[in-house]
C-alpha atoms as a printed R data frame, in Angstrom:
    type eleno elety resid chain resno       x       y       z
1   ATOM     1    CA   UNK     A     1  13.527   3.116 -14.443
2   ATOM     2    CA   UNK     A     2  13.711   6.233 -12.252
3   ATOM     3    CA   UNK     A     3  16.847   4.966 -10.513
4   ATOM     4    CA   UNK     A     4  18.413   3.953 -13.815
5   ATOM     5    CA   UNK     A     5  17.795   7.379 -15.349
6   ATOM     6    CA   UNK     A     6  18.676   9.483 -12.309
7   ATOM     7    CA   UNK     A     7  21.952   7.682 -11.526
8   ATOM     8    CA   UNK     A     8  23.597   9.767 -14.250
9   ATOM     9    CA   UNK     A     9  22.634  13.070 -12.603
10  ATOM    10    CA   UNK     A    10  25.385  15.238 -11.161
11  ATOM    11    CA   UNK     A    11  24.305  14.726  -7.560
12  ATOM    12    CA   UNK     A    12  24.402  10.924  -7.862
13  ATOM    13    CA   UNK     A    13  27.802  11.066  -9.504
14  ATOM    14    CA   UNK     A    14  29.247  13.455  -6.919
15  ATOM    15    CA   UNK     A    15  27.543  12.067  -3.813
16  ATOM    16    CA   UNK     A    16  27.663   8.320  -4.390
17  ATOM    17    CA   UNK     A    17  26.422   7.744  -0.847
18  ATOM    18    CA   UNK     A    18  22.930   8.336  -2.251
19  ATOM    19    CA   UNK     A    19  23.095   4.839  -3.731
20  ATOM    20    CA   UNK     A    20  23.645   3.532  -0.207
21  ATOM    21    CA   UNK     A    21  20.626   5.531   0.962
22  ATOM    22    CA   UNK     A    22  18.236   4.247  -1.732
23  ATOM    23    CA   UNK     A    23  17.520   0.656  -0.592
24  ATOM    24    CA   UNK     A    24  17.541   1.612   3.091
25  ATOM    25    CA   UNK     A    25  15.160   4.519   2.615
26  ATOM    26    CA   UNK     A    26  12.857   2.612   0.246
27  ATOM    27    CA   UNK     A    27  12.725  -0.407   2.525
28  ATOM    28    CA   UNK     A    28  11.976   1.506   5.716
29  ATOM    29    CA   UNK     A    29   9.647   3.940   3.981
30  ATOM    30    CA   UNK     A    30   7.607   1.170   2.353
31  ATOM    31    CA   UNK     A    31   7.052  -0.470   5.726
32  ATOM    32    CA   UNK     A    32   5.351   2.663   7.040
33  ATOM    33    CA   UNK     A    33   2.662   2.667   4.362
34  ATOM    34    CA   UNK     A    34   2.148  -1.097   4.578
35  ATOM    35    CA   UNK     A    35   1.691  -0.990   8.345
36  ATOM    36    CA   UNK     A    36  -0.634   1.996   7.914
37  ATOM    37    CA   UNK     A    37  -2.688   0.047   5.380
38  ATOM    38    CA   UNK     A    38  -2.804  -2.977   7.672
39  ATOM    39    CA   UNK     A    39  -3.749  -0.881  10.704
40  ATOM    40    CA   UNK     A    40  -6.558   1.063   9.011
41  ATOM    41    CA   UNK     A    41  -7.829  -2.024   7.155
42  ATOM    42    CA   UNK     A    42  -8.214  -3.789  10.487
43  ATOM    43    CA   UNK     A    43 -10.256  -0.902  11.854
44  ATOM    44    CA   UNK     A    44 -12.421  -0.903   8.728
45  ATOM    45    CA   UNK     A    45 -13.142  -4.628   9.073
46  ATOM    46    CA   UNK     A    46 -14.011  -4.098  12.736
47  ATOM    47    CA   UNK     A    47 -16.625  -1.504  11.759
48  ATOM    48    CA   UNK     A    48 -14.752   1.476  13.166
49  ATOM    49    CA   UNK     A    49 -14.892   3.494   9.919
50  ATOM    50    CA   UNK     A    50 -18.633   3.535   9.350
51  ATOM    51    CA   UNK     A    51 -19.353   7.136  10.355
52  ATOM    52    CA   UNK     A    52 -17.742  10.288   8.980
53  ATOM    53    CA   UNK     A    53 -16.514  11.238  12.464
54  ATOM    54    CA   UNK     A    54 -14.729   7.904  12.832
55  ATOM    55    CA   UNK     A    55 -13.103   8.315   9.406
56  ATOM    56    CA   UNK     A    56 -11.769  11.782  10.228
57  ATOM    57    CA   UNK     A    57 -10.471  10.750  13.637
58  ATOM    58    CA   UNK     A    58  -8.773   7.667  12.205
59  ATOM    59    CA   UNK     A    59  -7.291   9.653   9.309
60  ATOM    60    CA   UNK     A    60  -5.864  12.515  11.388
61  ATOM    61    CA   UNK     A    61  -4.489  10.216  14.067
62  ATOM    62    CA   UNK     A    62  -2.763   7.900  11.616
63  ATOM    63    CA   UNK     A    63  -1.372  10.755   9.505
64  ATOM    64    CA   UNK     A    64   0.151  12.332  12.607
65  ATOM    65    CA   UNK     A    65   1.641   8.992  13.614
66  ATOM    66    CA   UNK     A    66   3.121   8.240  10.203
67  ATOM    67    CA   UNK     A    67   4.720  11.701  10.014
68  ATOM    68    CA   UNK     A    68   6.488  11.079  13.327
69  ATOM    69    CA   UNK     A    69   7.587   7.651  12.131
70  ATOM    70    CA   UNK     A    70   8.818   9.085   8.820
71  ATOM    71    CA   UNK     A    71  10.932  11.712  10.574
72  ATOM    72    CA   UNK     A    72  12.680   9.138  12.758
73  ATOM    73    CA   UNK     A    73  13.029   6.689   9.879
74  ATOM    74    CA   UNK     A    74  14.492   9.309   7.544
75  ATOM    75    CA   UNK     A    75  17.148  10.247  10.077
76  ATOM    76    CA   UNK     A    76  18.062   6.606  10.759
77  ATOM    77    CA   UNK     A    77  18.362   5.859   7.035
78  ATOM    78    CA   UNK     A    78  20.682   8.849   6.560
79  ATOM    79    CA   UNK     A    79  22.739   7.827   9.598
80  ATOM    80    CA   UNK     A    80  23.151   4.312   8.211
81  ATOM    81    CA   UNK     A    81  24.210   5.581   4.778
82  ATOM    82    CA   UNK     A    82  26.698   7.994   6.372
83  ATOM    83    CA   UNK     A    83  28.160   5.224   8.538
84  ATOM    84    CA   UNK     A    84  28.643   2.955   5.527
85  ATOM    85    CA   UNK     A    85  30.245   5.829   3.635
86  ATOM    86    CA   UNK     A    86  32.685   6.492   6.482
87  ATOM    87    CA   UNK     A    87  33.736   2.836   6.451
88  ATOM    88    CA   UNK     A    88  34.330   3.054   2.717
89  ATOM    89    CA   UNK     A    89  35.839   6.461   1.968
90  ATOM    90    CA   UNK     A    90  35.881   8.535   5.149
91  ATOM    91    CA   UNK     A    91  33.646  11.274   6.521
92  ATOM    92    CA   UNK     A    92  32.494  14.215   4.425
93  ATOM    93    CA   UNK     A    93  30.399  16.760   6.325
94  ATOM    94    CA   UNK     A    94  28.742  18.319   3.279
95  ATOM    95    CA   UNK     A    95  27.727  14.908   1.926
96  ATOM    96    CA   UNK     A    96  26.413  13.852   5.330
97  ATOM    97    CA   UNK     A    97  24.278  16.987   5.600
98  ATOM    98    CA   UNK     A    98  22.963  16.472   2.073
99  ATOM    99    CA   UNK     A    99  22.051  12.857   2.863
100 ATOM   100    CA   UNK     A   100  20.272  13.833   6.068
101 ATOM   101    CA   UNK     A   101  18.326  16.699   4.498
102 ATOM   102    CA   UNK     A   102  17.365  14.693   1.425
103 ATOM   103    CA   UNK     A   103  16.283  11.688   3.479
104 ATOM   104    CA   UNK     A   104  14.166  13.736   5.905
105 ATOM   105    CA   UNK     A   105  12.498  15.804   3.190
106 ATOM   106    CA   UNK     A   106  11.783  12.707   1.118
107 ATOM   107    CA   UNK     A   107  10.387  10.685   4.017
108 ATOM   108    CA   UNK     A   108   8.037  13.426   5.217
109 ATOM   109    CA   UNK     A   109   6.723  14.442   1.791
110 ATOM   110    CA   UNK     A   110   6.330  10.860   0.558
111 ATOM   111    CA   UNK     A   111   4.526   9.879   3.764
112 ATOM   112    CA   UNK     A   112   2.085  12.745   3.338
113 ATOM   113    CA   UNK     A   113   1.291  11.737  -0.254
114 ATOM   114    CA   UNK     A   114   1.269   7.960   0.146
115 ATOM   115    CA   UNK     A   115  -0.479   8.049   3.519
116 ATOM   116    CA   UNK     A   116  -3.317  10.083   2.037
117 ATOM   117    CA   UNK     A   117  -3.635   7.689  -0.906
118 ATOM   118    CA   UNK     A   118  -3.654   4.684   1.412
119 ATOM   119    CA   UNK     A   119  -6.407   6.133   3.590
120 ATOM   120    CA   UNK     A   120  -8.539   6.955   0.543
121 ATOM   121    CA   UNK     A   121  -8.110   3.426  -0.835
122 ATOM   122    CA   UNK     A   122  -9.114   1.835   2.477
123 ATOM   123    CA   UNK     A   123 -12.179   4.051   2.881
124 ATOM   124    CA   UNK     A   124 -13.340   3.461  -0.702
125 ATOM   125    CA   UNK     A   125 -12.740  -0.290  -0.450
126 ATOM   126    CA   UNK     A   126 -14.768  -0.436   2.725
127 ATOM   127    CA   UNK     A   127 -17.545   1.622   1.142
128 ATOM   128    CA   UNK     A   128 -17.860  -0.778  -1.798
129 ATOM   129    CA   UNK     A   129 -17.681  -3.891   0.423
130 ATOM   130    CA   UNK     A   130 -14.182  -4.892  -0.727
131 ATOM   131    CA   UNK     A   131 -11.784  -6.289   1.844
132 ATOM   132    CA   UNK     A   132  -9.143  -3.513   2.160
133 ATOM   133    CA   UNK     A   133  -6.579  -6.064   3.392
134 ATOM   134    CA   UNK     A   134  -6.382  -7.378  -0.176
135 ATOM   135    CA   UNK     A   135  -6.228  -3.955  -1.867
136 ATOM   136    CA   UNK     A   136  -4.641  -1.242   0.262
137 ATOM   137    CA   UNK     A   137  -1.396  -2.992   1.210
138 ATOM   138    CA   UNK     A   138  -0.203  -3.941  -2.319
139 ATOM   139    CA   UNK     A   139  -1.173  -0.521  -3.672
140 ATOM   140    CA   UNK     A   140   0.780   1.224  -0.935
141 ATOM   141    CA   UNK     A   141   3.779  -1.028  -1.540
142 ATOM   142    CA   UNK     A   142   3.679  -0.586  -5.317
143 ATOM   143    CA   UNK     A   143   3.393   3.193  -5.270
144 ATOM   144    CA   UNK     A   144   5.868   3.586  -2.423
145 ATOM   145    CA   UNK     A   145   9.085   2.782  -4.264
146 ATOM   146    CA   UNK     A   146   8.325   4.868  -7.353
147 ATOM   147    CA   UNK     A   147   7.092   7.886  -5.418
148 ATOM   148    CA   UNK     A   148   9.834   7.832  -2.776
149 ATOM   149    CA   UNK     A   149  12.645   7.371  -5.286
150 ATOM   150    CA   UNK     A   150  11.328  10.120  -7.554
151 ATOM   151    CA   UNK     A   151  11.062  12.568  -4.647
152 ATOM   152    CA   UNK     A   152  14.536  11.600  -3.393
153 ATOM   153    CA   UNK     A   153  16.109  12.184  -6.809
154 ATOM   154    CA   UNK     A   154  14.419  15.564  -7.250
155 ATOM   155    CA   UNK     A   155  15.093  16.848  -3.734
156 ATOM   156    CA   UNK     A   156  18.717  15.689  -3.565
157 ATOM   157    CA   UNK     A   157  19.431  17.270  -6.945
158 ATOM   158    CA   UNK     A   158  17.815  20.549  -5.861
159 ATOM   159    CA   UNK     A   159  19.664  20.648  -2.534
160 ATOM   160    CA   UNK     A   160  22.967  19.792  -4.194
161 ATOM   161    CA   UNK     A   161  22.654  22.658  -6.670
162 ATOM   162    CA   UNK     A   162  21.540  25.254  -4.080
163 ATOM   163    CA   UNK     A   163  23.470  24.155  -0.919
164 ATOM   164    CA   UNK     A   164  26.553  22.657  -2.576
165 ATOM   165    CA   UNK     A   165  26.363  20.448   0.070
166 ATOM   166    CA   UNK     A   166  20.728   1.653  -1.754
167 ATOM   167    CA   UNK     A   167  23.143  -0.032   0.109
168 ATOM   168    CA   UNK     A   168  26.885  -0.505  -0.133
169 ATOM   169    CA   UNK     A   169  26.436  -3.400  -2.542
170 ATOM   170    CA   UNK     A   170  24.071  -1.353  -4.724
171 ATOM   171    CA   UNK     A   171  26.636   1.427  -5.009
172 ATOM   172    CA   UNK     A   172  29.276  -1.078  -6.143
173 ATOM   173    CA   UNK     A   173  26.947  -2.988  -8.465
174 ATOM   174    CA   UNK     A   174  25.650   0.073 -10.307
175 ATOM   175    CA   UNK     A   175  29.192   1.163 -11.098
176 ATOM   176    CA   UNK     A   176  30.118  -2.321 -12.352
177 ATOM   177    CA   UNK     A   177  27.020  -3.672 -14.093
178 ATOM   178    CA   UNK     A   178  24.896  -1.690 -16.527
179 ATOM   179    CA   UNK     A   179  21.165  -1.994 -16.009
180 ATOM   180    CA   UNK     A   180  21.449  -3.376 -12.479
181 ATOM   181    CA   UNK     A   181  19.577  -0.398 -11.030
182 ATOM   182    CA   UNK     A   182  16.386  -1.351 -12.898
183 ATOM   183    CA   UNK     A   183  16.012  -4.694 -11.145
184 ATOM   184    CA   UNK     A   184  16.806  -3.767  -7.539
185 ATOM   185    CA   UNK     A   185  13.431  -2.195  -6.567
186 ATOM   186    CA   UNK     A   186  11.474  -4.954  -8.349
187 ATOM   187    CA   UNK     A   187  13.356  -7.838  -6.745
188 ATOM   188    CA   UNK     A   188  13.126  -6.316  -3.269
189 ATOM   189    CA   UNK     A   189   9.504  -5.260  -3.633
190 ATOM   190    CA   UNK     A   190   7.653  -8.342  -4.921
191 ATOM   191    CA   UNK     A   191   8.255 -10.603  -1.936
192 ATOM   192    CA   UNK     A   192   7.484  -7.804   0.495
193 ATOM   193    CA   UNK     A   193   4.114  -7.157  -1.142
194 ATOM   194    CA   UNK     A   194   3.020 -10.775  -0.752
195 ATOM   195    CA   UNK     A   195   4.107 -11.022   2.867
196 ATOM   196    CA   UNK     A   196   2.458  -7.677   3.664
197 ATOM   197    CA   UNK     A   197  -0.930  -8.899   2.393
198 ATOM   198    CA   UNK     A   198  -0.661 -12.057   4.482
199 ATOM   199    CA   UNK     A   199   0.391 -10.143   7.603
200 ATOM   200    CA   UNK     A   200  -2.450  -7.645   7.135
201 ATOM   201    CA   UNK     A   201  -5.110 -10.350   6.811
202 ATOM   202    CA   UNK     A   202  -3.811 -12.319   9.797
203 ATOM   203    CA   UNK     A   203  -3.665  -9.137  11.874
204 ATOM   204    CA   UNK     A   204  -7.287  -8.350  11.008
205 ATOM   205    CA   UNK     A   205  -8.394 -11.876  11.923
206 ATOM   206    CA   UNK     A   206  -6.714 -11.766  15.321
207 ATOM   207    CA   UNK     A   207  -8.265  -8.368  16.096
208 ATOM   208    CA   UNK     A   208 -11.696  -9.788  15.268
209 ATOM   209    CA   UNK     A   209 -11.273 -12.659  17.730
210 ATOM   210    CA   UNK     A   210 -13.105 -12.282  21.006
211 ATOM   211    CA   UNK     A   211 -10.686 -14.497  22.954
212 ATOM   212    CA   UNK     A   212  -7.822 -13.166  25.034
213 ATOM   213    CA   UNK     A   213  -4.383 -12.787  23.402
214 ATOM   214    CA   UNK     A   214  -2.401 -16.008  23.492
215 ATOM   215    CA   UNK     A   215  -5.456 -18.288  23.369
216 ATOM   216    CA   UNK     A   216  -6.927 -20.111  20.400
217 ATOM   217    CA   UNK     A   217 -10.622 -20.079  19.395
218 ATOM   218    CA   UNK     A   218 -12.880 -22.607  21.172
219 ATOM   219    CA   UNK     A   219 -13.713 -24.343  17.881
220 ATOM   220    CA   UNK     A   220 -10.028 -25.244  17.459
221 ATOM   221    CA   UNK     A   221  -9.503 -23.333  14.213
222 ATOM   222    CA   UNK     A   222  -6.452 -21.187  13.677
223 ATOM   223    CA   UNK     A   223  -6.560 -18.482  10.998
224 ATOM   224    CA   UNK     A   224  -7.691 -17.981   7.420
225 ATOM   225    CA   UNK     A   225  -5.129 -16.616   5.011
226 ATOM   226    CA   UNK     A   226  -4.459 -17.030   1.291
227 ATOM   227    CA   UNK     A   227  -7.216 -19.666   0.945
228 ATOM   228    CA   UNK     A   228  -5.585 -21.910   3.552
229 ATOM   229    CA   UNK     A   229  -7.688 -23.158   6.448
230 ATOM   230    CA   UNK     A   230  -5.561 -24.803   9.085
231 ATOM   231    CA   UNK     A   231  -7.109 -26.935  11.835
232 ATOM   232    CA   UNK     A   232  -5.519 -27.757  15.158
233 ATOM   233    CA   UNK     A   233  -6.325 -30.541  17.559
234 ATOM   234    CA   UNK     A   234  -6.818 -30.051  21.296
235 ATOM   235    CA   UNK     A   235  -3.093 -30.329  21.987
236 ATOM   236    CA   UNK     A   236  -2.409 -27.558  19.433
237 ATOM   237    CA   UNK     A   237  -0.862 -29.955  16.917
238 ATOM   238    CA   UNK     A   238  -1.877 -29.582  13.275
239 ATOM   239    CA   UNK     A   239  -3.930 -32.519  12.057
240 ATOM   240    CA   UNK     A   240  -5.312 -31.284   8.748
241 ATOM   241    CA   UNK     A   241  -4.841 -28.747   5.988
242 ATOM   242    CA   UNK     A   242  -7.600 -27.868   3.535
243 ATOM   243    CA   UNK     A   243  -6.871 -25.835   0.429
244 ATOM   244    CA   UNK     A   244  -9.873 -24.486  -1.426
């Protein structure tokens, strides 16, 4: 809805490269929060968030990390959008600067907001004995697209008015098909949410194992994920699958 409404703004009409930036920025940006949720959820399940000191140390360290990641990611997303724009219509310095500034501002601000929300969700889930692997990752993924796109639209519009300064397929599709912009974030987001939950739970399980990396548990079991319990024989071949 935000993309559908904002695509008629002056900045989106004048700097169509923003439509190239949208899916790239949303995709990379969403991965940061989902990996943050997975990383902190693993620490919570390992008992490393029990004391207040551990919570503060984990929060500050991860927020610093995600800000560094967001800065690099924002620049790479802008570089990709600029490259695609050059291949399509040539190089425009003012548009390139606007893309870079908008992408960096959006990535940093959205990471600060969404990272804080993710950490709060993990800590509260752990406090109430809820597995954060099942809660934090989908919440981060769901809020990520809406928040990031809203910030991008607002910041790019502000910079365009004061500085005068997605993907290639999305840019073409929005100009050809009405209503296409509504479906793009939903279609791209649903599958990613499901895979992120699975990856987070598997990551937690492997961190809880006491065996060395690359070895399987002595009881011959593999991992528990999405109510699937897979057993392996001594030669590491699957011989049974129990769904409960």
